Tab-separated table of C-alpha atoms in Angstrom:
chain	number	residue	atom	x	y	z
A	16	MET	CA	100.830	103.603	102.605
A	17	THR	CA	100.059	99.956	102.543
A	18	ASN	CA	98.984	98.484	105.405
A	19	TYR	CA	97.441	95.693	104.395
A	20	TYR	CA	101.114	94.860	102.978
A	21	ALA	CA	102.859	95.630	106.287
A	22	VAL	CA	100.672	92.493	107.614
A	23	LEU	CA	101.752	90.064	106.048
A	24	ASP	CA	104.016	86.980	106.349
A	25	ARG	CA	107.365	87.851	104.865
A	26	ASN	CA	110.192	84.925	102.896
A	27	LEU	CA	113.161	84.991	102.577
A	28	VAL	CA	113.990	83.979	98.679
A	29	ALA	CA	116.814	82.651	97.037
A	30	VAL	CA	118.220	82.230	93.782
A	31	ASP	CA	120.319	79.420	92.989
A	32	CYS	CA	122.593	79.149	89.743
A	33	VAL	CA	123.172	75.441	87.444
A	34	ILE	CA	126.306	77.343	85.361
A	35	PHE	CA	126.145	74.697	82.042
A	36	GLY	CA	130.137	74.877	80.683
A	37	TYR	CA	131.087	72.546	77.877
A	38	ASP	CA	134.850	72.272	76.248
A	39	ILE	CA	135.027	70.986	72.937
A	40	TRP	CA	138.284	68.946	73.957
A	41	ASP	CA	137.739	66.905	77.053
A	42	LYS	CA	133.988	66.575	74.870
A	43	GLU	CA	131.697	66.530	78.879
A	44	LEU	CA	128.667	68.924	80.232
A	45	LYS	CA	130.167	70.291	83.402
A	46	LEU	CA	128.726	72.250	85.688
A	47	LEU	CA	130.204	75.115	88.699
A	48	LEU	CA	129.657	73.756	92.395
A	49	ILE	CA	130.829	75.483	95.450
A	50	LYS	CA	131.334	74.306	98.362
A	51	ARG	CA	128.911	76.294	100.554
A	52	ASN	CA	130.747	78.143	103.663
A	53	PHE	CA	128.407	78.769	106.226
A	54	GLU	CA	125.679	77.101	108.051
A	55	PRO	CA	123.919	75.057	107.682
A	56	GLU	CA	125.295	72.503	106.381
A	57	SER	CA	128.406	74.297	105.784
A	58	GLY	CA	131.754	72.555	103.760
A	59	LYS	CA	129.140	70.984	101.957
A	60	TRP	CA	128.673	70.778	97.695
A	61	SER	CA	125.948	73.446	96.654
A	62	LEU	CA	124.652	75.305	93.732
A	63	PRO	CA	125.731	78.688	93.973
A	64	GLY	CA	123.247	81.366	95.131
A	65	GLY	CA	122.360	84.188	96.567
A	66	PHE	CA	119.212	85.908	99.013
A	67	VAL	CA	118.184	88.302	96.798
A	68	ARG	CA	117.678	91.718	98.946
A	69	LYS	CA	115.253	93.953	99.201
A	70	ASP	CA	116.221	95.854	95.961
A	71	GLU	CA	117.253	93.614	93.748
A	72	GLY	CA	115.099	92.083	91.361
A	73	VAL	CA	115.779	88.347	91.328
A	74	LEU	CA	117.107	88.122	87.402
A	75	GLU	CA	119.151	90.673	88.943
A	76	ALA	CA	120.331	88.737	91.926
A	77	ALA	CA	121.201	84.899	89.641
A	78	CYS	CA	123.564	87.245	87.240
A	79	ARG	CA	125.344	89.242	90.655
A	80	VAL	CA	125.910	86.118	91.646
A	81	LEU	CA	126.949	84.364	88.546
A	82	TYR	CA	128.715	87.580	87.815
A	83	GLN	CA	130.727	87.541	91.836
A	84	LEU	CA	131.389	83.827	91.108
A	85	THR	CA	132.552	83.699	87.216
A	86	GLY	CA	133.579	87.703	86.491
A	87	PHE	CA	131.172	87.009	82.812
A	88	LYS	CA	128.278	89.354	82.611
A	89	ASP	CA	126.801	88.756	79.562
A	90	VAL	CA	126.123	85.494	78.934
A	91	TYR	CA	123.101	83.110	78.499
A	92	MET	CA	120.859	83.524	81.232
A	93	GLU	CA	117.386	81.606	81.997
A	94	GLN	CA	113.835	81.016	84.130
A	95	SER	CA	114.201	77.638	84.985
A	96	PHE	CA	111.846	76.948	87.961
A	97	ALA	CA	110.940	77.917	91.632
A	98	TRP	CA	111.178	75.252	93.960
A	99	GLY	CA	108.714	76.235	97.290
A	100	ASP	CA	108.468	72.829	99.470
A	101	VAL	CA	108.596	75.298	103.378
A	102	LYS	CA	110.890	72.693	104.521
A	103	ARG	CA	113.685	72.353	102.090
A	104	ASP	CA	116.078	74.195	103.251
A	105	SER	CA	117.289	73.183	106.651
A	106	GLY	CA	118.124	76.468	107.860
A	107	GLY	CA	114.510	77.725	108.037
A	108	ARG	CA	111.628	78.893	104.940
A	109	VAL	CA	113.877	79.786	102.070
A	110	ILE	CA	111.949	79.858	98.430
A	111	THR	CA	114.359	80.265	95.036
A	112	ILE	CA	114.436	80.944	92.246
A	113	SER	CA	116.438	78.236	89.951
A	114	HIS	CA	118.100	80.217	87.246
A	115	PHE	CA	120.412	78.573	84.563
A	116	ALA	CA	124.134	79.629	82.945
A	117	LEU	CA	125.420	78.573	79.682
A	118	ILE	CA	128.888	79.747	79.319
A	119	LYS	CA	132.164	78.656	77.032
A	120	ALA	CA	134.080	76.449	80.072
A	121	HIS	CA	137.246	77.630	77.924
A	122	GLU	CA	136.435	81.930	78.679
A	123	LEU	CA	136.812	81.809	82.855
A	124	ASP	CA	140.115	82.040	84.251
A	125	PRO	CA	140.819	79.557	86.028
A	126	VAL	CA	142.360	81.470	89.038
A	127	MET	CA	139.363	83.128	89.580
A	128	ILE	CA	136.817	79.555	89.887
A	129	ASP	CA	139.885	78.852	92.641
A	130	ALA	CA	139.326	81.943	94.264
A	131	SER	CA	135.380	81.220	94.905
A	132	ALA	CA	136.094	77.359	95.933
A	133	ALA	CA	133.905	76.601	92.379
A	134	HIS	CA	134.773	72.780	90.962
A	135	TRP	CA	134.017	71.887	86.651
A	136	ARG	CA	132.047	68.872	87.847
A	137	SER	CA	130.495	66.892	85.000
A	138	ILE	CA	127.171	66.238	85.080
A	139	SER	CA	127.287	62.498	84.769
A	140	ARG	CA	129.428	62.905	87.659
A	141	ILE	CA	127.132	65.518	90.140
A	142	PRO	CA	128.724	65.002	94.005
A	143	LYS	CA	126.429	64.440	97.125
A	144	LEU	CA	124.060	68.223	97.076
A	145	ILE	CA	122.735	69.731	99.457
A	146	PHE	CA	118.963	70.312	99.620
A	147	ASP	CA	116.848	69.987	96.523
A	148	HIS	CA	120.209	70.783	95.143
A	149	LYS	CA	120.281	67.957	92.544
A	150	GLU	CA	116.723	67.740	91.306
A	151	ILE	CA	117.499	71.603	90.939
A	152	ILE	CA	120.100	70.805	88.451
A	153	GLU	CA	118.382	67.340	87.412
A	154	ARG	CA	114.973	70.301	85.909
A	155	ALA	CA	118.088	72.840	84.390
A	156	HIS	CA	119.209	69.835	82.287
A	157	LYS	CA	116.177	68.442	81.115
A	158	GLU	CA	115.059	72.420	80.287
A	159	LEU	CA	118.747	72.291	78.414
A	160	ILE	CA	117.602	69.499	76.366
A	161	ASP	CA	114.593	70.667	74.691
A	162	ARG	CA	116.111	74.016	74.243
A	163	ILE	CA	118.459	72.947	72.294
A	164	LYS	CA	116.205	71.361	70.546
A	165	VAL	CA	114.300	73.643	69.124
A	166	LYS	CA	115.741	76.936	69.144
A	167	PRO	CA	119.982	77.787	69.140
A	168	VAL	CA	120.986	78.060	72.048
A	169	GLY	CA	123.465	75.159	71.469
A	170	PHE	CA	125.831	77.742	70.280
A	171	GLU	CA	126.481	79.328	73.455
A	172	LEU	CA	128.670	75.871	75.299
A	173	LEU	CA	130.845	76.506	71.601
A	174	PRO	CA	133.670	78.982	70.654
A	175	GLU	CA	133.071	80.998	67.749
A	176	LYS	CA	134.852	77.961	65.047
A	177	PHE	CA	134.410	75.181	65.263
A	178	THR	CA	133.986	71.860	63.539
A	179	LEU	CA	130.723	69.702	62.590
A	180	VAL	CA	132.361	67.009	64.202
A	181	GLN	CA	132.410	68.845	67.391
A	182	LEU	CA	128.674	70.373	67.051
A	183	GLN	CA	127.450	66.862	67.162
A	184	ASP	CA	130.336	65.986	70.230
A	185	LEU	CA	128.359	69.184	72.225
A	186	TYR	CA	125.398	67.980	71.408
A	187	GLU	CA	125.446	63.999	72.268
A	188	ALA	CA	127.421	65.881	75.953
A	189	ILE	CA	123.476	67.698	76.135
A	190	TYR	CA	121.574	64.296	75.675
A	191	GLN	CA	123.974	61.447	77.565
A	192	ARG	CA	123.789	59.107	74.567
A	193	LYS	CA	125.478	59.250	71.268
A	194	ILE	CA	123.338	59.927	68.215
A	195	ASP	CA	122.873	59.165	63.878
A	196	LYS	CA	125.948	61.528	62.359
A	197	ARG	CA	123.487	61.798	58.821
A	198	ASN	CA	120.324	62.872	60.607
A	199	PHE	CA	122.457	65.156	62.834
A	200	ARG	CA	124.152	67.316	60.084
A	201	LYS	CA	121.146	66.645	57.410
A	202	LYS	CA	119.201	68.945	59.900
A	203	ILE	CA	121.710	71.392	60.329
A	204	ILE	CA	122.833	71.955	56.798
A	205	TYR	CA	119.125	71.821	55.789
A	206	MET	CA	118.861	74.775	58.578
A	207	ASN	CA	121.750	76.909	56.773
A	208	LEU	CA	122.529	79.289	60.412
A	209	LEU	CA	126.277	77.769	60.280
A	210	GLU	CA	128.654	79.524	57.216
A	211	LYS	CA	131.092	77.296	56.593
A	212	LEU	CA	135.007	79.052	56.343
A	213	ASP	CA	138.410	77.806	54.415
A	214	GLU	CA	140.080	76.105	57.594
A	215	LYS	CA	140.400	73.255	59.309
A	216	GLU	CA	140.511	71.948	62.310
A	217	LYS	CA	143.641	69.363	61.912
A	218	GLU	CA	144.426	68.550	65.777
A	219	THR	CA	142.144	65.647	65.242
A	220	SER	CA	142.899	63.875	62.260
A	221	LYS	CA	144.964	63.923	59.428
A	222	LYS	CA	142.301	65.192	56.666
A	223	GLY	CA	141.057	68.304	58.779
A	224	ALA	CA	137.978	68.910	58.999
A	225	TYR	CA	136.593	72.605	58.120
A	226	TYR	CA	135.666	74.729	60.848
A	227	TYR	CA	131.503	76.233	60.632
A	228	ARG	CA	129.677	79.734	62.430
A	229	PHE	CA	126.992	80.181	63.590
A	230	ILE	CA	125.538	83.543	62.218
A	231	PRO	CA	123.298	85.124	63.920
A	232	SER	CA	121.244	87.034	61.469
A	233	ARG	CA	120.564	83.721	59.535
A	234	TYR	CA	118.934	82.605	62.306
A	235	GLU	CA	116.961	86.309	62.488
A	236	ASP	CA	115.430	85.030	58.435
A	237	PHE	CA	114.849	81.840	59.051
A	238	ARG	CA	112.556	82.605	62.257
A	239	ARG	CA	111.109	85.730	59.859
A	240	GLN	CA	110.471	83.630	56.580
A	241	GLY	CA	108.062	81.085	59.804
A	242	PHE	CA	110.369	78.926	59.952
A	243	TYR	CA	111.446	76.734	63.157
A	244	PHE	CA	114.971	75.367	64.087
A	245	ASN	CA	114.669	71.282	64.970
A	246	LEU	CA	117.805	69.248	66.085
A	247	ASP	CA	115.331	66.811	67.309
A	248	VAL	CA	117.503	63.560	66.682
A	249	GLN	CA	117.644	60.597	67.778
B	29	MET	CA	120.071	77.861	114.665
B	30	THR	CA	120.797	80.096	111.409
B	31	ASN	CA	121.811	83.073	112.319
B	32	TYR	CA	123.070	84.025	109.057
B	33	TYR	CA	119.100	83.598	107.647
B	34	ALA	CA	118.274	86.017	110.788
B	35	VAL	CA	119.130	89.073	109.360
B	36	LEU	CA	118.674	88.255	106.118
B	37	ASP	CA	115.933	90.573	103.951
B	38	ARG	CA	112.829	89.388	103.827
B	39	ASN	CA	110.576	89.692	100.706
B	40	LEU	CA	106.871	89.885	100.203
B	41	VAL	CA	105.529	86.016	97.835
B	42	ALA	CA	102.969	85.537	95.593
B	43	VAL	CA	100.683	83.448	93.401
B	44	ASP	CA	98.351	84.665	91.001
B	45	CYS	CA	96.819	82.307	89.324
B	46	VAL	CA	95.976	82.061	84.625
B	47	ILE	CA	92.981	80.680	85.558
B	48	PHE	CA	92.283	79.597	81.671
B	49	GLY	CA	88.317	77.952	80.795
B	50	TYR	CA	86.560	76.771	77.644
B	51	ASP	CA	82.641	76.713	76.952
B	52	ILE	CA	82.624	73.424	73.545
B	53	TRP	CA	79.646	76.527	72.758
B	54	ASP	CA	81.021	80.058	72.901
B	55	LYS	CA	84.435	78.677	70.895
B	56	GLU	CA	86.416	80.980	72.522
B	57	LEU	CA	89.597	80.354	75.293
B	58	LYS	CA	88.503	82.115	78.625
B	59	LEU	CA	90.699	83.779	82.159
B	60	LEU	CA	88.832	84.149	85.325
B	61	LEU	CA	89.682	87.924	86.667
B	62	ILE	CA	88.852	90.050	89.489
B	63	LYS	CA	88.053	93.212	90.806
B	64	ARG	CA	90.628	93.474	93.072
B	65	ASN	CA	89.141	93.888	96.851
B	66	PHE	CA	92.295	95.370	99.067
B	67	GLU	CA	93.929	98.386	98.446
B	68	PRO	CA	96.137	99.308	96.287
B	69	GLU	CA	94.799	99.223	93.188
B	70	SER	CA	91.378	98.377	95.346
B	71	GLY	CA	88.457	98.104	93.251
B	72	LYS	CA	90.843	97.057	89.263
B	73	TRP	CA	90.785	94.180	87.478
B	74	SER	CA	93.143	91.449	88.610
B	75	LEU	CA	94.458	87.858	88.770
B	76	PRO	CA	93.120	86.360	91.231
B	77	GLY	CA	95.807	85.825	93.691
B	78	GLY	CA	96.860	85.594	97.478
B	79	PHE	CA	100.255	85.551	100.038
B	80	VAL	CA	102.084	82.399	100.534
B	81	ARG	CA	102.122	81.650	103.582
B	82	LYS	CA	105.773	81.065	106.144
B	83	ASP	CA	104.182	77.844	106.322
B	84	GLU	CA	102.765	76.491	103.033
B	85	GLY	CA	103.798	75.995	100.168
B	86	VAL	CA	104.270	78.080	96.830
B	87	LEU	CA	101.957	75.344	94.988
B	88	GLU	CA	99.951	75.003	98.173
B	89	ALA	CA	99.254	78.478	98.795
B	90	ALA	CA	98.558	78.650	94.896
B	91	CYS	CA	95.890	75.767	94.978
B	92	ARG	CA	94.100	77.646	97.961
B	93	VAL	CA	93.738	80.737	95.429
B	94	LEU	CA	91.922	78.186	92.990
B	95	TYR	CA	89.865	76.520	95.228
B	96	GLN	CA	88.953	79.509	97.438
B	97	LEU	CA	87.756	81.133	94.148
B	98	THR	CA	86.070	78.409	92.371
B	99	GLY	CA	85.631	74.926	94.693
B	100	PHE	CA	88.052	72.980	91.942
B	101	LYS	CA	90.777	71.125	93.751
B	102	ASP	CA	92.336	67.832	91.904
B	103	VAL	CA	92.968	70.596	87.953
B	104	TYR	CA	95.681	71.182	85.810
B	105	MET	CA	97.630	73.281	87.200
B	106	GLU	CA	101.567	74.303	86.171
B	107	GLN	CA	103.814	77.113	87.256
B	108	SER	CA	105.023	79.818	85.492
B	109	PHE	CA	107.413	81.994	86.059
B	110	ALA	CA	108.750	83.944	89.307
B	111	TRP	CA	108.681	87.249	88.545
B	112	GLY	CA	111.017	89.938	90.516
B	113	ASP	CA	111.519	93.423	89.218
B	114	VAL	CA	111.405	95.623	92.263
B	115	LYS	CA	108.878	98.515	91.245
B	116	ARG	CA	106.509	95.348	89.874
B	117	ASP	CA	103.659	96.195	92.635
B	118	SER	CA	103.156	99.657	93.619
B	119	GLY	CA	102.337	98.541	96.615
B	120	GLY	CA	105.483	97.384	98.333
B	121	ARG	CA	108.063	94.688	96.600
B	122	VAL	CA	106.558	90.978	96.209
B	123	ILE	CA	108.009	88.685	94.086
B	124	THR	CA	104.878	86.596	92.240
B	125	ILE	CA	105.506	83.241	91.372
B	126	SER	CA	102.932	82.704	88.416
B	127	HIS	CA	100.631	79.442	88.047
B	128	PHE	CA	98.657	78.714	85.092
B	129	ALA	CA	95.218	76.037	85.364
B	130	LEU	CA	92.907	74.893	82.839
B	131	ILE	CA	89.263	73.849	83.640
B	132	LYS	CA	85.447	73.030	81.690
B	133	ALA	CA	84.408	76.369	81.873
B	134	HIS	CA	80.474	73.966	81.672
B	135	GLU	CA	81.435	72.710	85.790
B	136	LEU	CA	82.371	75.510	87.170
B	137	ASP	CA	79.464	77.357	89.654
B	138	PRO	CA	78.080	80.162	88.322
B	139	VAL	CA	76.995	80.939	91.285
B	140	MET	CA	80.418	80.340	93.236
B	141	ILE	CA	82.248	82.406	90.837
B	142	ASP	CA	79.318	85.850	91.028
B	143	ALA	CA	80.180	84.850	95.014
B	144	SER	CA	84.010	85.336	94.730
B	145	ALA	CA	83.081	88.971	92.258
B	146	ALA	CA	84.867	87.146	89.343
B	147	HIS	CA	84.496	86.921	85.778
B	148	TRP	CA	85.414	84.779	81.931
B	149	ARG	CA	86.141	87.286	79.922
B	150	SER	CA	87.748	86.245	77.190
B	151	ILE	CA	91.382	86.040	76.479
B	152	SER	CA	90.530	88.244	73.088
B	153	ARG	CA	88.646	90.856	74.599
B	154	ILE	CA	91.048	91.317	78.199
B	155	PRO	CA	90.417	94.412	80.527
B	156	LYS	CA	93.327	96.382	81.703
B	157	LEU	CA	94.710	94.766	84.719
B	158	ILE	CA	96.197	96.487	87.529
B	159	PHE	CA	100.678	95.652	87.577
B	160	ASP	CA	102.241	93.387	84.826
B	161	HIS	CA	99.313	91.187	84.986
B	162	LYS	CA	98.646	91.628	81.457
B	163	GLU	CA	102.378	90.143	80.343
B	164	ILE	CA	101.783	87.447	82.942
B	165	ILE	CA	98.878	85.899	81.119
B	166	GLU	CA	101.233	86.672	77.618
B	167	ARG	CA	103.220	84.121	78.989
B	168	ALA	CA	101.424	82.405	79.985
B	169	HIS	CA	99.262	82.298	77.460
B	170	LYS	CA	102.431	81.233	75.059
B	171	GLU	CA	103.531	78.436	78.019
B	172	LEU	CA	99.842	77.293	77.416
B	173	ILE	CA	100.133	77.131	73.412
B	174	ASP	CA	103.671	75.904	72.782
B	175	ARG	CA	102.561	72.010	75.718
B	176	ILE	CA	99.315	71.908	74.105
B	177	LYS	CA	101.153	71.046	70.498
B	178	VAL	CA	103.431	68.375	72.468
B	179	LYS	CA	101.053	67.109	75.799
B	180	PRO	CA	97.431	65.823	75.518
B	181	VAL	CA	96.531	68.187	77.565
B	182	GLY	CA	94.206	70.494	75.882
B	183	PHE	CA	91.883	67.649	76.766
B	184	GLU	CA	91.825	68.937	80.820
B	185	LEU	CA	89.958	71.637	78.870
B	186	LEU	CA	86.930	69.559	77.153
B	187	PRO	CA	84.346	67.531	78.132
B	188	GLU	CA	84.034	63.812	78.258
B	189	LYS	CA	82.957	63.502	74.984
B	190	PHE	CA	83.801	65.719	72.742
B	191	THR	CA	83.741	65.810	68.541
B	192	LEU	CA	86.759	66.273	66.275
B	193	VAL	CA	85.017	69.675	65.131
B	194	GLN	CA	84.701	70.877	68.774
B	195	LEU	CA	88.771	69.644	69.714
B	196	GLN	CA	90.198	71.329	66.355
B	197	ASP	CA	87.620	75.309	68.110
B	198	LEU	CA	89.192	74.627	71.169
B	199	TYR	CA	93.236	74.424	69.212
B	200	GLU	CA	91.750	77.445	67.111
B	201	ALA	CA	91.107	79.188	70.675
B	202	ILE	CA	93.586	78.551	72.517
B	203	TYR	CA	96.390	79.531	68.698
B	204	GLN	CA	93.475	82.187	67.664
B	205	ARG	CA	94.016	81.499	64.628
B	206	LYS	CA	92.327	79.070	61.832
B	207	ILE	CA	94.280	75.397	61.299
B	208	ASP	CA	93.916	72.714	58.658
B	209	LYS	CA	91.287	70.675	59.211
B	210	ARG	CA	92.767	67.318	57.603
B	211	ASN	CA	96.373	68.073	58.520
B	212	PHE	CA	94.790	68.604	62.108
B	213	ARG	CA	92.693	65.448	61.728
B	214	LYS	CA	95.494	63.402	59.996
B	215	LYS	CA	98.355	64.022	62.968
B	216	ILE	CA	95.683	63.600	66.129
B	217	ILE	CA	93.861	60.062	64.525
B	218	TYR	CA	98.105	58.816	63.650
B	219	MET	CA	98.051	59.082	66.999
B	220	ASN	CA	95.800	56.656	67.961
B	221	LEU	CA	94.297	57.817	71.296
B	222	LEU	CA	91.170	58.915	71.165
B	223	GLU	CA	87.378	56.352	70.841
B	224	LYS	CA	85.322	56.952	68.434
B	225	LEU	CA	81.650	55.896	70.027
B	226	ASP	CA	78.959	54.916	68.727
B	227	GLU	CA	76.988	58.036	69.743
B	228	LYS	CA	76.710	60.861	68.173
B	229	GLU	CA	76.566	65.124	68.346
B	230	LYS	CA	73.393	66.120	66.341
B	231	GLU	CA	72.585	69.892	67.360
B	232	THR	CA	75.174	71.487	65.479
B	233	SER	CA	74.672	69.609	62.414
B	234	LYS	CA	71.781	68.059	60.513
B	235	LYS	CA	74.052	64.461	59.855
B	236	GLY	CA	75.919	65.090	63.552
B	237	ALA	CA	79.344	63.962	64.297
B	238	TYR	CA	80.859	61.396	65.588
B	239	TYR	CA	81.989	61.624	69.145
B	240	TYR	CA	84.594	60.658	70.797
B	241	ARG	CA	87.036	60.955	73.917
B	242	PHE	CA	91.241	60.894	75.093
B	243	ILE	CA	91.865	57.374	76.182
B	244	PRO	CA	94.700	58.449	79.153
B	245	SER	CA	96.382	54.369	78.788
B	246	ARG	CA	96.247	54.874	74.890
B	247	TYR	CA	98.618	58.030	75.740
B	248	GLU	CA	100.847	56.411	78.121
B	249	ASP	CA	102.010	53.220	75.784
B	250	PHE	CA	102.194	55.360	73.216
B	251	ARG	CA	104.784	57.123	75.273
B	252	ARG	CA	105.984	54.007	76.063
B	253	GLN	CA	106.828	53.020	72.428
B	254	GLY	CA	109.162	56.430	72.382
B	255	PHE	CA	106.563	58.551	70.218
B	256	TYR	CA	106.161	62.328	70.740
B	257	PHE	CA	102.270	63.322	70.763
B	258	ASN	CA	102.640	66.321	68.093
B	259	LEU	CA	99.898	68.815	67.468
B	260	ASP	CA	101.338	71.236	65.515
B	261	VAL	CA	99.857	72.321	62.896
B	262	GLN	CA	99.229	74.866	60.027
């Protein structure tokens, strides 16, 4: 049917996954990295990735990479950017489409990570990576920062119940800076998206702190009334 | 060198350009569309696009498409999204990376447009388009709306000098709704990014309205002092 298409250049297309994870106890935003097991750059640190097959959608390929590595299917995943420089991959001309995913680190099976030779590394201590993977991570991290200010996606990284301190810890770990406690609490309480539970977290302090949980249906009502999520604090 | 890469599926990769244009006199956000001149879907309305060559970067390909159509080289261009569904193009498996560009419609040579069989169409009256091009436009339009609220990119669409009414007309044309005049003026004046000129626009009213111009260096100072551009008004 399409002679015109038949004579055109074809390119290798890949997906790379920036998999962010968080654990409320060590309060660090982490990334799941792997040691690459094929040439070029075999044995070096890399983002998890794969090549898009001709019968496979781009998002589908990113989900496949994530599933093979973590066993997770239903996680927050967002396309980040298509990296198209001719010389970005020393093995050939590869256009890669980066994605970022948010997972609760404590839900990931350590045996599964081990089997994949994957490792959690703190966003503040990323090892030297192949190709442009550092730039890919920096962009995804900036996008995550922009996103959590205006959408309640941060909750994807928390367990179902969390204290307000734990929520603030998460935001500080993502922003990589301290934020004003009073302002933060005022903003999150004001939006009325959280339900306060009758239960306290008592490991951190003697007095304890109430657990909260995020109620997605309250967020939908909030949006329907024309309000915007806003946790942009100094 | 790379036997592993050699056996992998290769895909056609394209770029599509959502070229937004604006003219202060007719106050409409427009799109530059073309009639496709190859099969499949020859003769139908389409976004301007092209296939990425193996020795060409993705951004480079988008700039080539824009240049061939408009003769413009230095315009605001931003990557929008990589569209990767297997069946999105009826001619074959094509992954397309959409971009949006902002151009001052009055600077575009009508002879050049005619030669390319391109046409300006108002964003409010887009004809039926091939494949997923409508969706591509909708996404780029949403991204443009998000962008002009928080970055001074709207000025890319205006002539060097403009009145505050003309600036508001632009925002209303992009948002596709009326906005509050007092709030809008207050916000833009408060940021102190515009220089008021000693000259009036007198075609629209007898009394006339002062011209302003956007000073990029003031915006840089503003950002350096930790402020954010904000023209998000109801």
